[in-house]
mmCIF file of N, CA and C in Angstrom:
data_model
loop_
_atom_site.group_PDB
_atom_site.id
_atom_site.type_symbol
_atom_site.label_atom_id
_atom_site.label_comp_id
_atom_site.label_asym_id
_atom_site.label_seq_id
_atom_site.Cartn_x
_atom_site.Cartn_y
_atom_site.Cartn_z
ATOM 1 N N UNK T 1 51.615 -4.702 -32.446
ATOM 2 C CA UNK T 1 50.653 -4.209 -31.483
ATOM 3 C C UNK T 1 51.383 -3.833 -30.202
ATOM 4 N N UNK T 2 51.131 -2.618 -29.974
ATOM 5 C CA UNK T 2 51.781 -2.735 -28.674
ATOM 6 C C UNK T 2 51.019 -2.022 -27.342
ATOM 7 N N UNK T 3 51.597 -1.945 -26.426
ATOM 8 C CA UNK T 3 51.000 -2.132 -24.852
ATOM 9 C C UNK T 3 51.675 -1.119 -24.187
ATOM 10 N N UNK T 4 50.432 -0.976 -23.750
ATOM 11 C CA UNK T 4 51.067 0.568 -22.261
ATOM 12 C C UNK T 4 50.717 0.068 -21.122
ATOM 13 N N UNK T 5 51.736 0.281 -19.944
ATOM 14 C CA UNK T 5 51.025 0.318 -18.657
ATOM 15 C C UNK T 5 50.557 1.351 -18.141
ATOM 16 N N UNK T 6 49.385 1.329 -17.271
ATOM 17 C CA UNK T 6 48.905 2.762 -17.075
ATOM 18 C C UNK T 6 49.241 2.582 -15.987
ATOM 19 N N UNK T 7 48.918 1.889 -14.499
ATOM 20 C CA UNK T 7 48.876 2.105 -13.203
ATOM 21 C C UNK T 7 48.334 1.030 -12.783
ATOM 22 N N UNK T 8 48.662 0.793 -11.182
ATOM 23 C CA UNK T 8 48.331 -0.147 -10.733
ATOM 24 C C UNK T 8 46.238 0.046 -10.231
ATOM 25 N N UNK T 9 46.133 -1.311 -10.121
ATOM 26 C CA UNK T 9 44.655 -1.638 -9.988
ATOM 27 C C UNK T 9 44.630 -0.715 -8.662
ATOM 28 N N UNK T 10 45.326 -0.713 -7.628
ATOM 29 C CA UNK T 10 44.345 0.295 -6.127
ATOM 30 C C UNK T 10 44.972 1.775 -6.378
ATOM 31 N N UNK T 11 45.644 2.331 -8.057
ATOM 32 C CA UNK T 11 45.684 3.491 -8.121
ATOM 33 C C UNK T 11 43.939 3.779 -8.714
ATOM 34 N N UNK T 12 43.546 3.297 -8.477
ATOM 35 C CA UNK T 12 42.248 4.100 -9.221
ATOM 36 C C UNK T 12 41.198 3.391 -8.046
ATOM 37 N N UNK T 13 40.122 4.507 -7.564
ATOM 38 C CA UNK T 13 39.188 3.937 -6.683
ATOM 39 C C UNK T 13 38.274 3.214 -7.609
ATOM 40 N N UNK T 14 37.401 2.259 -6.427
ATOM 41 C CA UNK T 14 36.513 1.545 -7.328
ATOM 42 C C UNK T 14 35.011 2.498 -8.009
ATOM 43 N N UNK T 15 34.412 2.312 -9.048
ATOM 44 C CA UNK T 15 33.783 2.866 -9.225
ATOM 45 C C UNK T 15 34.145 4.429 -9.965
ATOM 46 N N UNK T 16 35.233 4.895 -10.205
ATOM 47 C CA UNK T 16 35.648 6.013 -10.633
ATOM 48 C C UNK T 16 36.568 5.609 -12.058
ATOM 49 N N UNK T 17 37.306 7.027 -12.269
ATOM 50 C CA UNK T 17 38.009 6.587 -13.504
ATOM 51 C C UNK T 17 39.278 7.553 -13.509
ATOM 52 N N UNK T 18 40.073 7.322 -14.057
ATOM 53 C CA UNK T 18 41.471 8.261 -14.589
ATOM 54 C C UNK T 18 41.977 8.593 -15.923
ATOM 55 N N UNK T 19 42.933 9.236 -15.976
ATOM 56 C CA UNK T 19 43.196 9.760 -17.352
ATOM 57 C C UNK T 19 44.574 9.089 -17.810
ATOM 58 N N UNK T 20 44.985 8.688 -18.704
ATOM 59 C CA UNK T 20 46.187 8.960 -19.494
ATOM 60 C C UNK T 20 46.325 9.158 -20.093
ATOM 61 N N UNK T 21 47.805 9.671 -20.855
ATOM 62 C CA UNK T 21 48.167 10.321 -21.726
ATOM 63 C C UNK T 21 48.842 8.786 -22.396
ATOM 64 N N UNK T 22 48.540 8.902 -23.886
ATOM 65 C CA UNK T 22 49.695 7.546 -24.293
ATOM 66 C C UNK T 22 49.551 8.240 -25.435
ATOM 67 N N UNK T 23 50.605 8.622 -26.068
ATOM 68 C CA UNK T 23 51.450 9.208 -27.512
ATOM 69 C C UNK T 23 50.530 10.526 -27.867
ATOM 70 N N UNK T 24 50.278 10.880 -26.882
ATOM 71 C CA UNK T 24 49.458 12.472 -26.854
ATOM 72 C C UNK T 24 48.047 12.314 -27.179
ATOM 73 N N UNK T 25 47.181 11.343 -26.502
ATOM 74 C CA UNK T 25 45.858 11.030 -27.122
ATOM 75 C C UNK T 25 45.286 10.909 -25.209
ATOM 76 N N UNK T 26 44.475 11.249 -24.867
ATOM 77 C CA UNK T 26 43.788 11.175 -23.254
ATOM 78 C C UNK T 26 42.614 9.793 -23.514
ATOM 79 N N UNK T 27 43.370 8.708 -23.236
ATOM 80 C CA UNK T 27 42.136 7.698 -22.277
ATOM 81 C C UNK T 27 41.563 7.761 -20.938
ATOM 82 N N UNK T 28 40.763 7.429 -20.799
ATOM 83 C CA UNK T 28 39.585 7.304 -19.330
ATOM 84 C C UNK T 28 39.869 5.741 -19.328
ATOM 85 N N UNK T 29 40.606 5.641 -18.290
ATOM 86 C CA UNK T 29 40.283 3.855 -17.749
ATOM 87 C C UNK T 29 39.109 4.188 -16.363
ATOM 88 N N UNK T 30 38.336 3.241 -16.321
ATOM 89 C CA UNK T 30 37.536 2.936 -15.442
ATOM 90 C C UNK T 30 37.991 1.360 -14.790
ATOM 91 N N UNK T 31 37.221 1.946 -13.232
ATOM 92 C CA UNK T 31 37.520 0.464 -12.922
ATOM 93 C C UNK T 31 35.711 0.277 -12.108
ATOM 94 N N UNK T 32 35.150 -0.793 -11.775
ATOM 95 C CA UNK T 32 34.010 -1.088 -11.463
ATOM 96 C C UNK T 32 34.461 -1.433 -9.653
ATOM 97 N N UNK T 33 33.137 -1.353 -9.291
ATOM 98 C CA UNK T 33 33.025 -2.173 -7.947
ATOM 99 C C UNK T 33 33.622 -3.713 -8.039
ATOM 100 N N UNK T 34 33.347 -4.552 -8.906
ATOM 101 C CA UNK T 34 33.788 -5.520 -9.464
ATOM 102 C C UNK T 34 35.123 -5.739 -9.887
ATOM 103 N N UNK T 35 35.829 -4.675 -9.961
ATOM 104 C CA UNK T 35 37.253 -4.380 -10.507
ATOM 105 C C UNK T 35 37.321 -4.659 -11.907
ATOM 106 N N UNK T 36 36.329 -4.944 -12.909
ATOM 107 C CA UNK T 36 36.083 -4.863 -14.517
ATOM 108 C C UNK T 36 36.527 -3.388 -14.791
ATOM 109 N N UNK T 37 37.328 -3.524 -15.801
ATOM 110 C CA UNK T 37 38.331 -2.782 -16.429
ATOM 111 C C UNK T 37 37.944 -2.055 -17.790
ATOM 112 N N UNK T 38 37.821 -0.861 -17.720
ATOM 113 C CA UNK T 38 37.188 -0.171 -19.324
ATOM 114 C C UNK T 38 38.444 0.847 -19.634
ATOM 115 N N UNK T 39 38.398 1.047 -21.061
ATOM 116 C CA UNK T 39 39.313 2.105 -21.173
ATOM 117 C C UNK T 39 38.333 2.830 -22.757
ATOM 118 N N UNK T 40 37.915 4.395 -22.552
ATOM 119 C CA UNK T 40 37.342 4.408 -23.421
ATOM 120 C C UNK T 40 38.163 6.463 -23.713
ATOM 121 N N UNK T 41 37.665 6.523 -24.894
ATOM 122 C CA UNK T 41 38.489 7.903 -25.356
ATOM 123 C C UNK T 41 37.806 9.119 -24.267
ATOM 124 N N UNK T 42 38.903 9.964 -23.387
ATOM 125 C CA UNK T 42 38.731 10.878 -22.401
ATOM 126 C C UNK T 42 38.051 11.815 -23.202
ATOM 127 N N UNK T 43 37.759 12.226 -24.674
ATOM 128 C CA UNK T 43 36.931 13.306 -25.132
ATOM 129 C C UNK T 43 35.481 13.011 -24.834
ATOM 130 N N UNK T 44 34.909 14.467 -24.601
ATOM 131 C CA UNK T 44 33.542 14.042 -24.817
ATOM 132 C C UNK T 44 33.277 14.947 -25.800
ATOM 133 N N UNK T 45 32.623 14.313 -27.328
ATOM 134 C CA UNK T 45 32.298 15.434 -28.298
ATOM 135 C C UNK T 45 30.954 15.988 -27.312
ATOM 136 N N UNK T 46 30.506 15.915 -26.896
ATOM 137 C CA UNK T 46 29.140 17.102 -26.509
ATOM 138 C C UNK T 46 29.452 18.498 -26.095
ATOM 139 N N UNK T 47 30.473 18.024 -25.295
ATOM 140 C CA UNK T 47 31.353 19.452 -24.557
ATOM 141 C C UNK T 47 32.261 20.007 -25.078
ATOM 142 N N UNK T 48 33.253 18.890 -26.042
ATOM 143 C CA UNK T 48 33.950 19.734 -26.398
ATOM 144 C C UNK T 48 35.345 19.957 -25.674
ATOM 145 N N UNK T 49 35.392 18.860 -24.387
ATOM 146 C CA UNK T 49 36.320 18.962 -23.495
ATOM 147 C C UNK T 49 36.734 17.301 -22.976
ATOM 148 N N UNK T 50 38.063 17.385 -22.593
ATOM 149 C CA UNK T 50 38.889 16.049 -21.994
ATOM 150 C C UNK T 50 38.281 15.847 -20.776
ATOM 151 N N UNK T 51 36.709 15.135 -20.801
ATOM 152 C CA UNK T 51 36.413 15.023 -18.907
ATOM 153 C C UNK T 51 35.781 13.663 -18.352
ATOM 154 N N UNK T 52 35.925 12.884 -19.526
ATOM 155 C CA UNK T 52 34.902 11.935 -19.283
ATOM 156 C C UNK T 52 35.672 10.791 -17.718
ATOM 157 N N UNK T 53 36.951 10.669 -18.034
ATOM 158 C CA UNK T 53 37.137 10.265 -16.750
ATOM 159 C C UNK T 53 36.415 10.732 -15.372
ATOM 160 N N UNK T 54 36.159 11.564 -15.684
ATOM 161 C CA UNK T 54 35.432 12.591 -13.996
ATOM 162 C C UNK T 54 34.191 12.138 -14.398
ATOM 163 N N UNK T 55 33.624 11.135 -14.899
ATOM 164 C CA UNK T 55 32.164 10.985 -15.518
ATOM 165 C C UNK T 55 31.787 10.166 -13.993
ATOM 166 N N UNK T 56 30.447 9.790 -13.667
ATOM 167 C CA UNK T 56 29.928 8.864 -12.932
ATOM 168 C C UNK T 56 29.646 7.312 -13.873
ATOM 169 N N UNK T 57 30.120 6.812 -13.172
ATOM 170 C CA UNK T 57 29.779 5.005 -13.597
ATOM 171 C C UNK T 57 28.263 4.849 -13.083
ATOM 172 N N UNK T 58 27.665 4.145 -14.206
ATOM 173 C CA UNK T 58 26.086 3.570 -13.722
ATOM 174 C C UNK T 58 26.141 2.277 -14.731
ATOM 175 N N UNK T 59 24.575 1.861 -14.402
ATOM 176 C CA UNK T 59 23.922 1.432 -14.689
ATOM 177 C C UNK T 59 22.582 1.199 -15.492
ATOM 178 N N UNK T 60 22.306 0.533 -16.416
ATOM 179 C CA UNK T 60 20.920 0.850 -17.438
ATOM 180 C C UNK T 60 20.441 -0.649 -17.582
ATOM 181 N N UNK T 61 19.242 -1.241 -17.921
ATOM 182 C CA UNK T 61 19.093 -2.260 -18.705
ATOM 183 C C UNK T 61 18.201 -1.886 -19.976
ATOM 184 N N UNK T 62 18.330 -2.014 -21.243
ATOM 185 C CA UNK T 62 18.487 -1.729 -22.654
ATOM 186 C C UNK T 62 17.646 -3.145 -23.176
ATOM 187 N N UNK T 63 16.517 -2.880 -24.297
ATOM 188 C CA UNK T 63 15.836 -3.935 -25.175
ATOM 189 C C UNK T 63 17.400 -4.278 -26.106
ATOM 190 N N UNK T 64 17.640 -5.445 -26.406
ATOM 191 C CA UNK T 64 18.655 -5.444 -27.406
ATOM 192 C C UNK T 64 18.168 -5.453 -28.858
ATOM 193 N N UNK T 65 18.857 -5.404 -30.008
ATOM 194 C CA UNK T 65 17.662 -5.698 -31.400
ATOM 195 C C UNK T 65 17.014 -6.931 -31.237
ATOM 196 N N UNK T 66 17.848 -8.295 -30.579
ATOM 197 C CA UNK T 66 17.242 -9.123 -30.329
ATOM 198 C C UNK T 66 16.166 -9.319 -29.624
ATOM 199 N N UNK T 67 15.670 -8.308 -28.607
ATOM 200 C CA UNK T 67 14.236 -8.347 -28.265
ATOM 201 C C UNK T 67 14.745 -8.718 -26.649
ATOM 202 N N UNK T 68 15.920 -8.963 -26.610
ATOM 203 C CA UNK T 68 16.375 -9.145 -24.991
ATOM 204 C C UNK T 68 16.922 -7.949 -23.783
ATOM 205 N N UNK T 69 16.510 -8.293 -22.844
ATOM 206 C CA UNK T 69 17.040 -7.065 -21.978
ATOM 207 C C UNK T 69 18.478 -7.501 -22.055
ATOM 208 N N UNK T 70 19.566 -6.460 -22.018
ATOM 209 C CA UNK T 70 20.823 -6.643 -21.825
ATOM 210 C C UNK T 70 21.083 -5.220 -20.756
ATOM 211 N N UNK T 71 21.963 -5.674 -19.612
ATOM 212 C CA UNK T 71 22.490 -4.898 -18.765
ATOM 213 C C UNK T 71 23.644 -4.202 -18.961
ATOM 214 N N UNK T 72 23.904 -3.050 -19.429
ATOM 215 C CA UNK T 72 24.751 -1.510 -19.998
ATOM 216 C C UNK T 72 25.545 -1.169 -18.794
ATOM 217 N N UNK T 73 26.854 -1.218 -18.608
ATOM 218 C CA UNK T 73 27.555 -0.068 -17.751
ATOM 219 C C UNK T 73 28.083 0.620 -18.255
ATOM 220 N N UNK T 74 27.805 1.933 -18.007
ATOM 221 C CA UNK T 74 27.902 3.670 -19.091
ATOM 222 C C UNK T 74 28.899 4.438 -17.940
ATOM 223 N N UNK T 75 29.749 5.496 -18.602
ATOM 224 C CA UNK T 75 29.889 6.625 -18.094
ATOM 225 C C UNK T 75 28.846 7.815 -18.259
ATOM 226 N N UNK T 76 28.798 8.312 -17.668
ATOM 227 C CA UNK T 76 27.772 9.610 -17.856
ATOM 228 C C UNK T 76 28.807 10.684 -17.997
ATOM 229 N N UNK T 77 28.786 11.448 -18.678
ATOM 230 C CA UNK T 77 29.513 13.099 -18.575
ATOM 231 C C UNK T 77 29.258 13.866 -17.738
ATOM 232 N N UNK T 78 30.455 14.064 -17.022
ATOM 233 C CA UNK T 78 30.480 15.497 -15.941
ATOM 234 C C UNK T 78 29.425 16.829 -16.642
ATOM 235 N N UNK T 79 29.556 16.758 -17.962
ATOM 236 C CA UNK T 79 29.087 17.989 -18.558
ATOM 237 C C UNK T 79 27.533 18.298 -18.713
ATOM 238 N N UNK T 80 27.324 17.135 -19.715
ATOM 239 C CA UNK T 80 26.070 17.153 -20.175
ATOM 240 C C UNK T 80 25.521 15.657 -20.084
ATOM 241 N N UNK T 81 25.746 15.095 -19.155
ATOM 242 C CA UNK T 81 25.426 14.028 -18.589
ATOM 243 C C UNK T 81 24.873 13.106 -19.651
ATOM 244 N N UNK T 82 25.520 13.250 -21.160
ATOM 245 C CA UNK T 82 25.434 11.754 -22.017
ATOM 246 C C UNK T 82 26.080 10.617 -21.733
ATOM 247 N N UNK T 83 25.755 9.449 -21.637
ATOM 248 C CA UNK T 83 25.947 8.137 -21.296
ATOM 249 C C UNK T 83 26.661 7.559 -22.706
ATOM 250 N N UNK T 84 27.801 6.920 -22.127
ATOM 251 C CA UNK T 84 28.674 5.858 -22.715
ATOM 252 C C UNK T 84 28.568 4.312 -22.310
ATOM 253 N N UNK T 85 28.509 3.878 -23.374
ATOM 254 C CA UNK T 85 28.363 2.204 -23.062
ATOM 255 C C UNK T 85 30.056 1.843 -22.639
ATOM 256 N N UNK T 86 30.406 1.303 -21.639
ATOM 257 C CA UNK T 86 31.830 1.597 -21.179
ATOM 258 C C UNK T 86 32.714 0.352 -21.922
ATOM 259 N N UNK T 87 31.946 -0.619 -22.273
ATOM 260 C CA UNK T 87 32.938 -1.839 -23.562
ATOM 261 C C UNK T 87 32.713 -1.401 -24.278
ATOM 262 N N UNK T 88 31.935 -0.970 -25.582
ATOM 263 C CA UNK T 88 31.961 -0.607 -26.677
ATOM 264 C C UNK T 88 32.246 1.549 -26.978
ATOM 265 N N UNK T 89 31.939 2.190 -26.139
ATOM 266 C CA UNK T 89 32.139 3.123 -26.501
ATOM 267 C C UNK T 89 30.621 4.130 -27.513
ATOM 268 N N UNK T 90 29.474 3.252 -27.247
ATOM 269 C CA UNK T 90 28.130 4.063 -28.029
ATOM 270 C C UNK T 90 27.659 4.544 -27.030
ATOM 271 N N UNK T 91 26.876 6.012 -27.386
ATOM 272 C CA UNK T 91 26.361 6.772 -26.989
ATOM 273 C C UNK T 91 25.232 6.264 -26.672
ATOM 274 N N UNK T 92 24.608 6.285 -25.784
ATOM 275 C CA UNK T 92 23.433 5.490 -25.151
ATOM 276 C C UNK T 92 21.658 6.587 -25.635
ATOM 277 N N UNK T 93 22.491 7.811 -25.678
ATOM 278 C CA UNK T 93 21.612 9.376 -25.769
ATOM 279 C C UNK T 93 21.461 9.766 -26.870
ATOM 280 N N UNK T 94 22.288 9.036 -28.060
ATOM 281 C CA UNK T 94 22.519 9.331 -29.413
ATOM 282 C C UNK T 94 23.281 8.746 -30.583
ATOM 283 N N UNK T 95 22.577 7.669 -30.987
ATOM 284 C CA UNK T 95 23.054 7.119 -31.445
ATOM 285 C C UNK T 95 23.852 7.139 -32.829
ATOM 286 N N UNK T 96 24.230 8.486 -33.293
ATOM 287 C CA UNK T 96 25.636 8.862 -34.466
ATOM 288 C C UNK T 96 26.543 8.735 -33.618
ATOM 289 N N UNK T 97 27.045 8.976 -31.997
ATOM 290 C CA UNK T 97 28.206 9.097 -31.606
ATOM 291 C C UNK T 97 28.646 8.041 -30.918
ATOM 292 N N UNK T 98 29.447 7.314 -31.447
ATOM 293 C CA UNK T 98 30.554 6.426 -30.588
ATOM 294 C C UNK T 98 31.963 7.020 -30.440
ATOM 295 N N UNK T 99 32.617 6.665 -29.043
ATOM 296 C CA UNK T 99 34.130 6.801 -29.092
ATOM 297 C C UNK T 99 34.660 5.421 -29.123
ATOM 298 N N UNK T 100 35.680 5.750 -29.162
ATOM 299 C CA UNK T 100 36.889 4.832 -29.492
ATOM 300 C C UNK T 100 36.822 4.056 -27.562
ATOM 301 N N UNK T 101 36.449 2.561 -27.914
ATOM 302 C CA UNK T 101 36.925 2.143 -26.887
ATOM 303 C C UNK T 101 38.149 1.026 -27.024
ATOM 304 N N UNK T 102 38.906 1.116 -25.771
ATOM 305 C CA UNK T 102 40.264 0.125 -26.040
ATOM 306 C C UNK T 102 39.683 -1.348 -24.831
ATOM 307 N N UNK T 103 41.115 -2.333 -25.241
ATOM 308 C CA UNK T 103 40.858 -2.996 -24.379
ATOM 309 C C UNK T 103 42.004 -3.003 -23.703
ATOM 310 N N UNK T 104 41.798 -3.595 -22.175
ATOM 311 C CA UNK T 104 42.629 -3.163 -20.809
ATOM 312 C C UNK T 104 42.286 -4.884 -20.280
ATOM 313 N N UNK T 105 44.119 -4.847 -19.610
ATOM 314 C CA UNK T 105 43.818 -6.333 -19.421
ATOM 315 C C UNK T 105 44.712 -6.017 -17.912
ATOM 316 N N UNK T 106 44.430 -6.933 -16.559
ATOM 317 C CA UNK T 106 45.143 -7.141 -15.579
ATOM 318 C C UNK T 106 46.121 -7.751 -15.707
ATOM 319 N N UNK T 107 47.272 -7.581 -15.100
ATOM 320 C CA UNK T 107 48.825 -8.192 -14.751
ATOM 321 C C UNK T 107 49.495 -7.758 -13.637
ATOM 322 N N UNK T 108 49.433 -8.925 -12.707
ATOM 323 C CA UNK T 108 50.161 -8.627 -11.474
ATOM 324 C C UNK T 108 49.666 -7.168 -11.006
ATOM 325 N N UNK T 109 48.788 -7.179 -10.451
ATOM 326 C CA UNK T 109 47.883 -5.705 -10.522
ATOM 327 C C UNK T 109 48.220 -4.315 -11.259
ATOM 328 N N UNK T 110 49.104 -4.661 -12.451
ATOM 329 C CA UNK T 110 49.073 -3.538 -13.322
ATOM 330 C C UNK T 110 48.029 -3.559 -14.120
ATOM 331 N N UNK T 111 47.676 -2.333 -14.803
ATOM 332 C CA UNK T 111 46.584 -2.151 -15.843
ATOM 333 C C UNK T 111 47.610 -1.565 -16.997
ATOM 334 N N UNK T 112 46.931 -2.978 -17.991
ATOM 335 C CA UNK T 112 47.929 -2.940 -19.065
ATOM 336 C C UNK T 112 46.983 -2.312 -20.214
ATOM 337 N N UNK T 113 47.026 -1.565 -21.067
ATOM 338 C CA UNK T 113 46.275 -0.639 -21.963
ATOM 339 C C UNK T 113 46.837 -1.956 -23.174
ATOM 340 N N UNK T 114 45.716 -2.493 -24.137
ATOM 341 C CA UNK T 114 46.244 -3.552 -25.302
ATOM 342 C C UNK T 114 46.278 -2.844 -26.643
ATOM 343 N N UNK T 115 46.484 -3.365 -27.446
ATOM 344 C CA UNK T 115 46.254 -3.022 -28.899
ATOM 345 C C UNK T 115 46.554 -1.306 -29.561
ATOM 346 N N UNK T 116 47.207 -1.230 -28.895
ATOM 347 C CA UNK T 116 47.587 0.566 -28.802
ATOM 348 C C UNK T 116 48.306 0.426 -30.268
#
């Protein structure tokens, strides 16, 4: 298994997201007001284009199957403003499409990309 560093935690504002490149594939890391850490695939199939980093971070609360409210933090698309669940990577707008989400861990304020 191995590990990328992407950048340090105050390279990315809070609430926004960035891109990398790791072995020619574009991730979107996000970081929260909270400084919670997402890294989910920079495609957005709707568009058709590498933009989801430029997405807006929100907020939703969602019935779960269990019958419970659970609280969602999504990217939305610059494009066509479909929502991503930002840990898992499901489409909030449609549920055939998930991306690929990774996990991202802090170190000494680097953001370490895992399981690559």
């Amino acid at each position: 298994m191995q590990q990328h560093t992407i950048c340090h935690l105050n390279d990315i504002i809070p609430d926004t997201g960035v891109c990398a490149l790791i072995e020619g594939k574009q991730i979107a890391i996000f970081r929260t007001k909270k400084n919670d850490l997402f890294a989910l695939d920079n495609y957005d199939p709707f568009s058709q284009a590498n933009v989801l980093s430029r997405g807006l971070i929100g907020g939703t609360t969602i019935v779960s199957d269990t019958g419970t409210d659970e609280e969602i933090l999504y990217v939305a698309s610059p494009i066509y403003k479909q929502r991503f669940d930002l840990a898992t990577g499901q489409c909030l707008d449609d549920e055939s499409v998930i991306l690929e989400a990774y996990q991202v861990t802090l170190n000494n304020n680097n953001i370490i990309l895992q399981g690559w």
